[in-house]
mmCIF file of C-alpha atoms in Angstrom:
data_model
loop_
_atom_site.group_PDB
_atom_site.id
_atom_site.type_symbol
_atom_site.label_atom_id
_atom_site.label_comp_id
_atom_site.label_asym_id
_atom_site.label_seq_id
_atom_site.Cartn_x
_atom_site.Cartn_y
_atom_site.Cartn_z
ATOM 1 C CA MET A 1181 0.050 0.429 -0.187
ATOM 2 C CA SER A 1182 1.178 3.462 -0.346
ATOM 3 C CA ALA A 1183 0.348 7.073 -0.306
ATOM 4 C CA ILE A 1184 0.891 10.264 -2.324
ATOM 5 C CA SER A 1185 -0.007 13.553 -0.891
ATOM 6 C CA ASN A 1186 0.399 16.859 -2.232
ATOM 7 C CA PHE A 1187 1.294 18.620 0.710
ATOM 8 C CA MET A 1188 5.217 17.776 1.739
ATOM 9 C CA ALA A 1189 7.783 19.093 2.516
ATOM 10 C CA CYS A 1190 9.611 20.959 -0.408
ATOM 11 C CA GLY A 1191 13.222 22.484 0.484
ATOM 12 C CA GLY A 1192 12.339 22.491 4.048
ATOM 13 C CA ARG A 1193 9.314 23.810 3.708
ATOM 14 C CA ARG A 1194 5.778 22.487 4.245
ATOM 15 C CA GLU A 1195 4.265 22.943 0.783
ATOM 16 C CA PRO A 1196 1.839 21.986 -2.120
ATOM 17 C CA ALA A 1197 3.786 19.003 -3.672
ATOM 18 C CA VAL A 1198 2.864 20.467 -7.038
ATOM 19 C CA ASN A 1199 5.104 23.048 -6.859
ATOM 20 C CA CYS A 1200 7.768 20.105 -6.686
ATOM 21 C CA ILE A 1201 6.301 17.715 -9.081
ATOM 22 C CA ASP A 1202 6.936 18.239 -13.099
ATOM 23 C CA MET A 1203 3.456 18.219 -14.067
ATOM 24 C CA LYS A 1204 3.928 19.540 -17.436
ATOM 25 C CA ASN A 1205 2.480 18.088 -20.564
ATOM 26 C CA LEU A 1206 -0.886 17.578 -18.544
ATOM 27 C CA ASP A 1207 -3.984 18.335 -20.446
ATOM 28 C CA PHE A 1208 -8.030 17.142 -20.995
ATOM 29 C CA GLY A 1209 -9.601 16.597 -23.973
ATOM 30 C CA LEU A 1210 -12.278 14.637 -25.360
ATOM 31 C CA ASN A 1211 -10.158 12.065 -26.599
ATOM 32 C CA TRP A 1212 -7.055 10.051 -25.414
ATOM 33 C CA ARG A 1213 -4.155 10.600 -27.773
ATOM 34 C CA ALA A 1214 -0.647 11.986 -28.075
ATOM 35 C CA THR A 1215 0.029 15.631 -29.829
ATOM 36 C CA SER A 1216 3.418 17.199 -29.635
ATOM 37 C CA SER A 1217 2.738 19.451 -26.779
ATOM 38 C CA ARG A 1218 0.396 17.310 -24.724
ATOM 39 C CA THR A 1219 -1.366 14.286 -23.837
ATOM 40 C CA ARG A 1220 -4.609 14.394 -24.043
ATOM 41 C CA ILE A 1221 -7.066 12.198 -22.232
ATOM 42 C CA SER A 1222 -11.146 11.450 -22.411
ATOM 43 C CA MET A 1223 -13.427 11.949 -19.553
ATOM 44 C CA PRO A 1224 -16.735 10.181 -19.327
ATOM 45 C CA PHE A 1225 -18.624 13.525 -17.715
ATOM 46 C CA GLN A 1226 -18.975 16.891 -19.161
ATOM 47 C CA LEU A 1227 -21.072 19.818 -16.881
ATOM 48 C CA GLY A 1228 -22.174 22.852 -18.432
ATOM 49 C CA THR A 1229 -21.890 26.397 -16.848
ATOM 50 C CA GLU A 1230 -22.725 29.238 -17.438
ATOM 51 C CA GLY A 1231 -20.041 32.255 -17.020
ATOM 52 C CA LYS A 1232 -19.094 36.077 -18.868
ATOM 53 C CA SER A 1233 -16.510 36.590 -21.194
ATOM 54 C CA SER A 1234 -14.361 39.849 -20.565
ATOM 55 C CA ARG A 1235 -16.420 41.640 -22.933
ATOM 56 C CA GLY A 1236 -19.683 41.012 -20.845
ATOM 57 C CA ASN A 1237 -21.062 38.087 -23.433
ATOM 58 C CA LYS A 1238 -22.567 35.016 -21.811
ATOM 59 C CA GLU A 1239 -20.419 31.620 -23.000
ATOM 60 C CA LYS A 1240 -21.095 28.505 -22.381
ATOM 61 C CA ARG A 1241 -17.926 26.315 -20.663
ATOM 62 C CA SER A 1242 -17.436 22.692 -21.492
ATOM 63 C CA ILE A 1243 -16.123 21.340 -17.963
ATOM 64 C CA ARG A 1244 -15.030 17.814 -18.014
ATOM 65 C CA MET A 1245 -15.345 15.237 -15.217
ATOM 66 C CA ALA A 1246 -12.948 14.724 -13.823
ATOM 67 C CA LEU A 1247 -14.779 18.203 -14.886
ATOM 68 C CA VAL A 1248 -12.479 21.421 -15.284
ATOM 69 C CA ASP A 1249 -12.623 24.258 -17.710
ATOM 70 C CA GLU A 1250 -9.427 24.155 -19.682
ATOM 71 C CA ARG A 1251 -9.122 28.405 -19.611
ATOM 72 C CA LEU A 1252 -9.201 27.800 -16.294
ATOM 73 C CA VAL A 1253 -6.628 25.154 -15.714
ATOM 74 C CA TYR A 1254 -4.073 26.034 -18.560
ATOM 75 C CA GLY A 1255 -3.907 29.761 -18.973
ATOM 76 C CA ARG A 1256 0.001 28.931 -17.689
ATOM 77 C CA ASP A 1257 2.160 25.873 -17.424
ATOM 78 C CA THR A 1258 0.936 23.825 -15.183
ATOM 79 C CA ALA A 1259 3.611 23.294 -13.384
ATOM 80 C CA ASP A 1260 3.468 27.225 -12.002
ATOM 81 C CA ARG A 1261 -0.333 26.683 -11.276
ATOM 82 C CA PRO A 1262 -1.758 26.531 -7.779
ATOM 83 C CA ALA A 1263 -2.870 23.551 -5.986
ATOM 84 C CA VAL A 1264 -6.674 23.099 -5.958
ATOM 85 C CA LEU A 1265 -6.752 21.450 -2.446
ATOM 86 C CA ALA A 1266 -4.828 19.284 -0.344
ATOM 87 C CA TYR A 1267 -5.222 15.874 -0.676
ATOM 88 C CA ASP A 1268 -3.877 12.417 0.463
ATOM 89 C CA LEU A 1269 -4.201 9.183 -2.434
ATOM 90 C CA VAL A 1270 -3.867 5.719 -0.750
ATOM 91 C CA GLN A 1271 -3.579 3.158 -3.482
ATOM 92 C CA GLY A 1272 -4.243 -0.617 -2.482
ATOM 93 C CA PRO A 1273 -1.220 -3.073 -2.790
ATOM 94 C CA LEU A 1274 -2.379 -4.236 -6.319
ATOM 95 C CA VAL A 1275 -1.669 -0.441 -7.759
ATOM 96 C CA LYS A 1276 1.544 -0.772 -8.767
ATOM 97 C CA TRP A 1277 1.306 2.893 -10.323
ATOM 98 C CA GLY A 1278 0.392 7.020 -9.552
ATOM 99 C CA SER A 1279 -2.369 8.109 -12.143
ATOM 100 C CA VAL A 1280 -1.095 11.846 -10.960
ATOM 101 C CA MET A 1281 2.108 10.329 -12.315
ATOM 102 C CA GLY A 1282 1.355 9.106 -15.291
ATOM 103 C CA LYS A 1283 -0.723 7.143 -17.666
ATOM 104 C CA SER A 1284 0.346 4.015 -19.311
ATOM 105 C CA LYS A 1285 -2.693 1.357 -17.877
ATOM 106 C CA PRO A 1286 -6.386 2.403 -17.367
ATOM 107 C CA ASP A 1287 -7.207 4.019 -14.729
ATOM 108 C CA PRO A 1288 -7.577 2.175 -11.006
ATOM 109 C CA PRO A 1289 -10.636 2.222 -9.321
ATOM 110 C CA THR A 1290 -10.877 5.363 -7.589
ATOM 111 C CA ALA A 1291 -13.174 6.254 -4.542
ATOM 112 C CA VAL A 1292 -13.418 9.861 -3.281
ATOM 113 C CA LEU A 1293 -13.832 10.684 0.646
ATOM 114 C CA LEU A 1294 -14.972 13.837 1.809
ATOM 115 C CA HIS A 1295 -15.274 14.927 5.297
ATOM 116 C CA GLY A 1296 -17.853 16.920 7.193
ATOM 117 C CA ILE A 1297 -17.673 20.574 8.516
ATOM 118 C CA LEU A 1298 -14.495 21.277 11.095
ATOM 119 C CA GLY A 1299 -13.126 17.732 9.508
ATOM 120 C CA SER A 1300 -10.174 17.169 7.441
ATOM 121 C CA ARG A 1301 -9.113 14.367 5.310
ATOM 122 C CA LYS A 1302 -7.576 12.670 8.590
ATOM 123 C CA ASN A 1303 -10.846 12.269 9.719
ATOM 124 C CA TRP A 1304 -10.764 9.209 6.946
ATOM 125 C CA GLY A 1305 -6.929 8.081 7.672
ATOM 126 C CA THR A 1306 -7.683 4.989 9.523
ATOM 127 C CA PHE A 1307 -10.771 3.774 7.410
ATOM 128 C CA THR A 1308 -9.155 4.396 4.568
ATOM 129 C CA ARG A 1309 -6.111 1.752 4.473
ATOM 130 C CA ARG A 1310 -8.820 -0.564 5.940
ATOM 131 C CA LEU A 1311 -10.438 0.029 2.706
ATOM 132 C CA ALA A 1312 -7.045 -0.078 0.705
ATOM 133 C CA GLN A 1313 -5.952 -3.634 2.230
ATOM 134 C CA GLU A 1314 -9.288 -5.182 1.578
ATOM 135 C CA PHE A 1315 -9.316 -3.914 -1.520
ATOM 136 C CA PRO A 1316 -6.078 -3.877 -3.080
ATOM 137 C CA ALA A 1317 -7.144 -2.819 -6.672
ATOM 138 C CA TRP A 1318 -8.523 0.427 -5.353
ATOM 139 C CA GLN A 1319 -7.218 3.734 -4.677
ATOM 140 C CA PHE A 1320 -8.444 6.128 -2.346
ATOM 141 C CA LEU A 1321 -8.292 10.092 -2.550
ATOM 142 C CA LEU A 1322 -8.861 12.138 0.686
ATOM 143 C CA VAL A 1323 -9.506 15.614 0.499
ATOM 144 C CA ASP A 1324 -9.061 18.528 2.856
ATOM 145 C CA LEU A 1325 -12.253 20.581 1.646
ATOM 146 C CA ARG A 1326 -11.902 24.369 0.882
ATOM 147 C CA CYS A 1327 -11.519 26.146 4.497
ATOM 148 C CA HIS A 1328 -10.415 23.396 6.058
ATOM 149 C CA GLY A 1329 -6.942 21.313 7.270
ATOM 150 C CA ASP A 1330 -3.889 22.304 5.092
ATOM 151 C CA SER A 1331 -6.838 23.540 2.081
ATOM 152 C CA ALA A 1332 -7.253 26.432 4.585
ATOM 153 C CA SER A 1333 -3.974 27.634 3.383
ATOM 154 C CA ILE A 1334 -5.346 27.407 -0.457
ATOM 155 C CA ARG A 1335 -7.461 31.003 -0.740
ATOM 156 C CA LYS A 1336 -10.374 30.502 -2.289
ATOM 157 C CA ARG A 1337 -12.870 33.120 -3.756
ATOM 158 C CA GLY A 1338 -16.304 32.931 -2.168
ATOM 159 C CA PRO A 1339 -19.078 32.368 -1.913
ATOM 160 C CA HIS A 1340 -18.317 29.228 0.321
ATOM 161 C CA THR A 1341 -21.213 26.788 -0.882
ATOM 162 C CA VAL A 1342 -21.898 23.261 -1.166
ATOM 163 C CA ALA A 1343 -21.478 24.036 -5.240
ATOM 164 C CA SER A 1344 -18.766 25.997 -4.967
ATOM 165 C CA THR A 1345 -16.546 22.990 -2.797
ATOM 166 C CA ALA A 1346 -18.442 20.157 -4.950
ATOM 167 C CA PHE A 1347 -17.075 22.440 -8.089
ATOM 168 C CA ASP A 1348 -13.351 22.305 -6.261
ATOM 169 C CA VAL A 1349 -12.826 18.761 -5.879
ATOM 170 C CA LEU A 1350 -13.964 18.114 -9.447
ATOM 171 C CA LYS A 1351 -10.911 20.449 -10.489
ATOM 172 C CA LEU A 1352 -8.856 18.593 -8.462
ATOM 173 C CA VAL A 1353 -9.574 15.239 -10.307
ATOM 174 C CA ALA A 1354 -9.303 16.635 -13.292
ATOM 175 C CA GLN A 1355 -6.232 17.448 -12.445
ATOM 176 C CA LEU A 1356 -5.032 14.391 -11.090
ATOM 177 C CA ARG A 1357 -6.649 12.540 -13.926
ATOM 178 C CA ILE A 1358 -9.023 10.545 -11.825
ATOM 179 C CA THR A 1359 -12.142 9.161 -12.911
ATOM 180 C CA PRO A 1360 -14.149 7.960 -9.473
ATOM 181 C CA ARG A 1361 -16.384 5.106 -9.847
ATOM 182 C CA VAL A 1362 -17.834 5.979 -5.907
ATOM 183 C CA LEU A 1363 -18.159 9.400 -3.987
ATOM 184 C CA ILE A 1364 -18.663 8.941 -0.247
ATOM 185 C CA GLY A 1365 -19.282 11.980 1.925
ATOM 186 C CA HIS A 1366 -20.118 12.591 5.597
ATOM 187 C CA SER A 1367 -22.717 15.298 6.836
ATOM 188 C CA PHE A 1368 -21.252 18.472 4.483
ATOM 189 C CA GLY A 1369 -19.540 15.919 2.592
ATOM 190 C CA GLY A 1370 -22.362 13.811 1.798
ATOM 191 C CA LYS A 1371 -24.415 16.954 0.014
ATOM 192 C CA VAL A 1372 -21.298 17.996 -1.175
ATOM 193 C CA ALA A 1373 -20.644 14.192 -3.143
ATOM 194 C CA LEU A 1374 -24.515 14.938 -4.263
ATOM 195 C CA SER A 1375 -23.551 18.445 -5.854
ATOM 196 C CA MET A 1376 -20.579 16.644 -8.016
ATOM 197 C CA VAL A 1377 -22.490 14.837 -9.525
ATOM 198 C CA GLU A 1378 -25.366 17.007 -10.307
ATOM 199 C CA GLN A 1379 -23.162 19.861 -11.956
ATOM 200 C CA ALA A 1380 -21.879 16.912 -14.525
ATOM 201 C CA ALA A 1381 -23.853 16.946 -17.540
ATOM 202 C CA LYS A 1382 -25.620 14.514 -19.000
ATOM 203 C CA PRO A 1383 -25.486 11.195 -20.021
ATOM 204 C CA LEU A 1384 -22.531 10.091 -17.675
ATOM 205 C CA ALA A 1385 -20.304 7.568 -19.636
ATOM 206 C CA GLN A 1386 -19.384 5.489 -16.750
ATOM 207 C CA SER A 1387 -21.655 4.737 -14.131
ATOM 208 C CA VAL A 1388 -20.884 6.153 -10.419
ATOM 209 C CA ARG A 1389 -21.915 5.464 -6.608
ATOM 210 C CA VAL A 1390 -22.653 8.424 -3.883
ATOM 211 C CA TRP A 1391 -22.755 7.598 -0.392
ATOM 212 C CA SER A 1392 -24.693 9.899 1.838
ATOM 213 C CA LEU A 1393 -23.497 9.897 5.398
ATOM 214 C CA ASP A 1394 -25.942 10.287 7.830
ATOM 215 C CA ALA A 1395 -27.035 13.388 5.371
ATOM 216 C CA THR A 1396 -30.770 14.037 3.945
ATOM 217 C CA PRO A 1397 -30.737 15.922 0.242
ATOM 218 C CA GLY A 1398 -32.229 18.836 1.712
ATOM 219 C CA LYS A 1399 -32.959 20.404 4.714
ATOM 220 C CA VAL A 1400 -30.694 19.916 7.812
ATOM 221 C CA ARG A 1401 -32.660 18.990 11.441
ATOM 222 C CA ALA A 1402 -30.461 19.882 13.980
ATOM 223 C CA GLY A 1403 -30.678 17.434 17.518
ATOM 224 C CA GLY A 1404 -32.532 18.912 20.199
ATOM 225 C CA ASP A 1405 -31.354 20.288 23.612
ATOM 226 C CA GLY A 1406 -28.235 18.388 24.772
ATOM 227 C CA GLU A 1407 -27.016 17.073 21.362
ATOM 228 C CA ASP A 1408 -23.785 18.470 19.605
ATOM 229 C CA HIS A 1409 -25.044 21.524 17.186
ATOM 230 C CA PRO A 1410 -22.598 22.342 14.505
ATOM 231 C CA ALA A 1411 -23.930 26.140 14.211
ATOM 232 C CA GLU A 1412 -23.457 26.823 17.936
ATOM 233 C CA LEU A 1413 -19.951 25.040 18.212
ATOM 234 C CA ILE A 1414 -18.551 26.961 14.886
ATOM 235 C CA SER A 1415 -20.165 30.176 17.109
ATOM 236 C CA PHE A 1416 -18.301 28.889 20.184
ATOM 237 C CA ILE A 1417 -14.942 28.428 18.653
ATOM 238 C CA ARG A 1418 -15.138 32.051 17.677
ATOM 239 C CA LYS A 1419 -14.766 32.983 21.082
ATOM 240 C CA LEU A 1420 -11.901 30.571 21.424
ATOM 241 C CA PRO A 1421 -7.799 32.155 21.352
ATOM 242 C CA LYS A 1422 -6.360 32.161 18.102
ATOM 243 C CA GLU A 1423 -3.248 30.442 19.982
ATOM 244 C CA VAL A 1424 -3.699 27.729 22.110
ATOM 245 C CA PHE A 1425 -0.946 26.454 24.690
ATOM 246 C CA SER A 1426 -3.105 22.877 25.767
ATOM 247 C CA LYS A 1427 -5.405 21.123 24.045
ATOM 248 C CA ARG A 1428 -7.212 20.037 27.278
ATOM 249 C CA ASP A 1429 -7.920 23.508 27.984
ATOM 250 C CA ILE A 1430 -9.625 23.446 25.058
ATOM 251 C CA VAL A 1431 -11.274 20.124 25.399
ATOM 252 C CA ASN A 1432 -12.383 21.178 29.155
ATOM 253 C CA ALA A 1433 -13.892 24.547 27.665
ATOM 254 C CA LEU A 1434 -16.159 23.038 25.284
ATOM 255 C CA ILE A 1435 -17.361 20.202 27.717
ATOM 256 C CA GLN A 1436 -18.027 22.757 30.046
ATOM 257 C CA GLU A 1437 -20.445 25.015 27.196
ATOM 258 C CA GLY A 1438 -21.799 22.056 27.032
ATOM 259 C CA PHE A 1439 -20.354 20.069 24.308
ATOM 260 C CA SER A 1440 -19.664 16.554 24.181
ATOM 261 C CA LYS A 1441 -16.209 14.933 24.820
ATOM 262 C CA ASP A 1442 -16.330 13.099 21.385
ATOM 263 C CA VAL A 1443 -16.835 16.430 19.932
ATOM 264 C CA ALA A 1444 -14.650 18.191 22.128
ATOM 265 C CA GLN A 1445 -11.872 15.846 21.504
ATOM 266 C CA TRP A 1446 -12.725 15.827 17.895
ATOM 267 C CA VAL A 1447 -12.533 19.624 17.600
ATOM 268 C CA VAL A 1448 -8.526 19.920 18.629
ATOM 269 C CA THR A 1449 -7.609 17.541 15.591
ATOM 270 C CA ASN A 1450 -7.563 20.937 14.161
ATOM 271 C CA LEU A 1451 -4.762 22.292 16.313
ATOM 272 C CA LYS A 1452 -1.311 22.007 14.303
ATOM 273 C CA THR A 1453 1.969 22.620 16.086
ATOM 274 C CA ASP A 1454 3.689 26.140 15.597
ATOM 275 C CA GLY A 1455 7.064 26.502 14.186
ATOM 276 C CA PRO A 1456 8.681 24.176 11.074
ATOM 277 C CA PRO A 1457 8.274 20.266 12.029
ATOM 278 C CA GLY A 1458 10.010 18.828 13.996
ATOM 279 C CA SER A 1459 10.953 21.096 16.218
ATOM 280 C CA PRO A 1460 9.560 21.464 19.788
ATOM 281 C CA SER A 1461 6.856 24.096 20.080
ATOM 282 C CA SER A 1462 4.467 24.962 23.099
ATOM 283 C CA SER A 1463 1.935 26.454 21.205
ATOM 284 C CA PHE A 1464 -1.056 25.118 19.013
ATOM 285 C CA SER A 1465 -2.587 27.427 16.159
ATOM 286 C CA TRP A 1466 -6.358 26.396 14.166
ATOM 287 C CA MET A 1467 -6.233 24.781 10.597
ATOM 288 C CA PHE A 1468 -9.171 26.516 9.362
ATOM 289 C CA ASP A 1469 -10.921 29.731 8.075
ATOM 290 C CA LEU A 1470 -13.572 29.798 10.463
ATOM 291 C CA ASP A 1471 -15.982 32.792 8.275
ATOM 292 C CA GLY A 1472 -15.373 30.321 4.985
ATOM 293 C CA ILE A 1473 -16.605 27.360 7.291
ATOM 294 C CA SER A 1474 -19.453 29.701 8.559
ATOM 295 C CA GLU A 1475 -20.783 30.221 5.263
ATOM 296 C CA MET A 1476 -20.016 26.746 4.307
ATOM 297 C CA TYR A 1477 -22.626 25.752 7.135
ATOM 298 C CA GLN A 1478 -25.021 27.514 6.429
ATOM 299 C CA SER A 1479 -25.499 26.811 2.814
ATOM 300 C CA TYR A 1480 -25.262 23.144 4.115
ATOM 301 C CA GLU A 1481 -28.789 24.228 5.225
ATOM 302 C CA GLU A 1482 -30.009 25.911 2.840
ATOM 303 C CA THR A 1483 -28.539 23.588 0.009
ATOM 304 C CA ASN A 1484 -31.610 21.316 -1.219
ATOM 305 C CA LEU A 1485 -30.805 18.255 -3.553
ATOM 306 C CA TRP A 1486 -34.229 16.437 -3.567
ATOM 307 C CA LYS A 1487 -34.794 17.403 -7.292
ATOM 308 C CA PHE A 1488 -31.987 15.643 -8.246
ATOM 309 C CA VAL A 1489 -32.588 12.305 -5.691
ATOM 310 C CA GLU A 1490 -35.624 12.530 -7.210
ATOM 311 C CA ASN A 1491 -35.094 12.841 -11.086
ATOM 312 C CA LEU A 1492 -31.349 11.111 -11.149
ATOM 313 C CA PRO A 1493 -29.913 10.616 -14.513
ATOM 314 C CA GLN A 1494 -29.037 6.623 -15.776
ATOM 315 C CA GLY A 1495 -25.926 5.084 -14.355
ATOM 316 C CA VAL A 1496 -26.157 7.140 -11.024
ATOM 317 C CA HIS A 1497 -26.375 4.788 -7.522
ATOM 318 C CA VAL A 1498 -26.724 7.199 -4.520
ATOM 319 C CA ASN A 1499 -27.145 5.685 -1.010
ATOM 320 C CA PHE A 1500 -28.435 7.270 2.192
ATOM 321 C CA LEU A 1501 -26.756 5.965 5.343
ATOM 322 C CA LYS A 1502 -28.657 7.068 8.459
ATOM 323 C CA ALA A 1503 -26.936 6.635 11.854
ATOM 324 C CA GLU A 1504 -28.824 5.050 14.465
ATOM 325 C CA ARG A 1505 -28.040 7.596 17.262
ATOM 326 C CA SER A 1506 -27.877 10.441 14.418
ATOM 327 C CA LEU A 1507 -26.912 14.128 15.688
ATOM 328 C CA HIS A 1508 -29.777 15.203 12.868
ATOM 329 C CA ARG A 1509 -33.252 14.380 13.132
ATOM 330 C CA TRP A 1510 -34.275 12.399 10.113
ATOM 331 C CA ALA A 1511 -37.733 13.392 9.690
ATOM 332 C CA LEU A 1512 -40.767 10.758 8.210
ATOM 333 C CA GLU A 1513 -40.959 13.493 5.504
ATOM 334 C CA ASP A 1514 -37.110 12.363 4.545
ATOM 335 C CA LEU A 1515 -37.737 8.581 4.852
ATOM 336 C CA GLN A 1516 -40.777 8.697 2.900
ATOM 337 C CA ARG A 1517 -39.519 10.781 0.197
ATOM 338 C CA ILE A 1518 -36.421 8.551 -0.169
ATOM 339 C CA HIS A 1519 -38.551 5.455 -0.757
ATOM 340 C CA ALA A 1520 -40.439 6.815 -3.110
ATOM 341 C CA ALA A 1521 -37.188 8.080 -4.862
ATOM 342 C CA GLU A 1522 -35.903 4.265 -4.904
ATOM 343 C CA ASP A 1523 -39.086 3.625 -7.255
ATOM 344 C CA LEU A 1524 -38.307 6.529 -9.742
ATOM 345 C CA ALA A 1525 -34.738 5.921 -9.777
ATOM 346 C CA ALA A 1526 -35.523 2.001 -10.543
ATOM 347 C CA GLU A 1527 -37.689 2.963 -13.537
ATOM 348 C CA GLU A 1528 -34.433 5.475 -15.110
ATOM 349 C CA GLY A 1529 -31.747 2.602 -14.854
ATOM 350 C CA ALA A 1530 -30.395 4.465 -11.550
ATOM 351 C CA GLY A 1531 -30.549 3.514 -8.014
ATOM 352 C CA VAL A 1532 -31.497 4.643 -4.498
ATOM 353 C CA GLU A 1533 -31.367 3.047 -1.728
ATOM 354 C CA MET A 1534 -31.316 3.669 2.568
ATOM 355 C CA HIS A 1535 -29.629 1.629 4.877
ATOM 356 C CA VAL A 1536 -29.204 2.290 8.902
ATOM 357 C CA LEU A 1537 -26.260 1.760 10.563
ATOM 358 C CA GLU A 1538 -26.613 0.346 14.067
ATOM 359 C CA ASP A 1539 -25.111 1.498 17.308
ATOM 360 C CA ALA A 1540 -23.496 5.129 15.492
ATOM 361 C CA GLY A 1541 -23.926 8.252 16.242
ATOM 362 C CA HIS A 1542 -23.148 10.763 13.886
ATOM 363 C CA TRP A 1543 -19.454 9.884 13.509
ATOM 364 C CA VAL A 1544 -20.349 7.030 11.378
ATOM 365 C CA GLN A 1545 -16.638 5.920 10.656
ATOM 366 C CA ALA A 1546 -15.437 6.212 14.437
ATOM 367 C CA ASP A 1547 -18.622 4.926 16.248
ATOM 368 C CA ASN A 1548 -18.570 1.581 14.297
ATOM 369 C CA PRO A 1549 -16.255 1.266 11.721
ATOM 370 C CA ASP A 1550 -16.910 -2.309 11.592
ATOM 371 C CA GLY A 1551 -20.751 -1.747 10.456
ATOM 372 C CA LEU A 1552 -19.650 1.131 7.846
ATOM 373 C CA PHE A 1553 -17.045 -1.383 6.426
ATOM 374 C CA ARG A 1554 -19.568 -3.802 6.186
ATOM 375 C CA ILE A 1555 -22.385 -1.743 4.141
ATOM 376 C CA LEU A 1556 -20.129 0.167 1.992
ATOM 377 C CA SER A 1557 -18.343 -2.920 1.319
ATOM 378 C CA SER A 1558 -20.406 -3.798 -1.431
ATOM 379 C CA SER A 1559 -19.136 -0.762 -4.013
ATOM 380 C CA PHE A 1560 -15.504 -2.197 -3.639
ATOM 381 C CA GLN A 1561 -16.926 -5.806 -4.895
ATOM 382 C CA GLY A 1562 -15.974 -7.185 -8.102
ATOM 383 C CA PHE A 1563 -13.249 -4.809 -9.449
ATOM 384 C CA LYS A 1564 -10.078 -7.093 -10.361
ATOM 385 C CA ALA A 1565 -6.372 -6.001 -10.588
#
């Protein structure tokens, strides 16, 4: 098993590895063919968006899935292109080459895993390594979404929404020349995964399975009194010092405010040691853009993707997973609409399924990793090296 990260030590500093790797001669087009100046490869999806030219005229942008507007990516040498997002690419033992480095063989099947609000790609680390061992022909892309983790240092223009976050990930998989077969998103990441497929033009050239873990397509119904509310958590973190000298003090402050111990311990995973790597340090700082995250959570509450789920294109299979002790309230209306969508999708050559993860709260991969592994495994079976 191997792992590739675009945030690594370069010249003694921690930088996006895109500045360390020769990414020249990379391009995306309609066909997989060699040219005198670049390589062009086929992409299974297309995305149409409306934009304005410098003259103010509307133009139709053709963005391919992985999905990226060639004018956005190739306006200058790709070696000088800034990183889109921070990521780790974990490859199973039977994946003997890196798709970010070359295209000598067909793509290995790839899954993209997306975290929730105030999370990071590290949330999926242990679980993903287990997947890579069990399904050695697969590779798994773990992403820090905008304003989170190492991606917080990569400036992003607003608005910070579910849709713009999804578009970031689409640009990243285009940059890496990866064709995802599976998209797995937890909470906010679940809506991002749905939005990724919604933005892709149809018909899709390749089927894709989407997992929305403990997130409905529409209204976010947070838990009642005594439960951790993300909006209240964001508000309280704003009151905490930007420079921290003790993680334990932060954990205690969160618990005293009424947040659970599990959430308090999870929040401090967003603290990074100040100073260069390997040097002793007595202070920590936060690895997120809280203003951007606040805007993202508001978008998460407001974004409604029911129309997409109830009119899935052919080749899209959406799985909703409800945690038995969910942080969010799954209303009877949500369950009824999902079951109704199951019948509609079957008629269109698509699919919708509902799953329940027993003995788990909202943090599904931590609360019941064995149960989650069993449920997700169906998406990775049947692929040979």
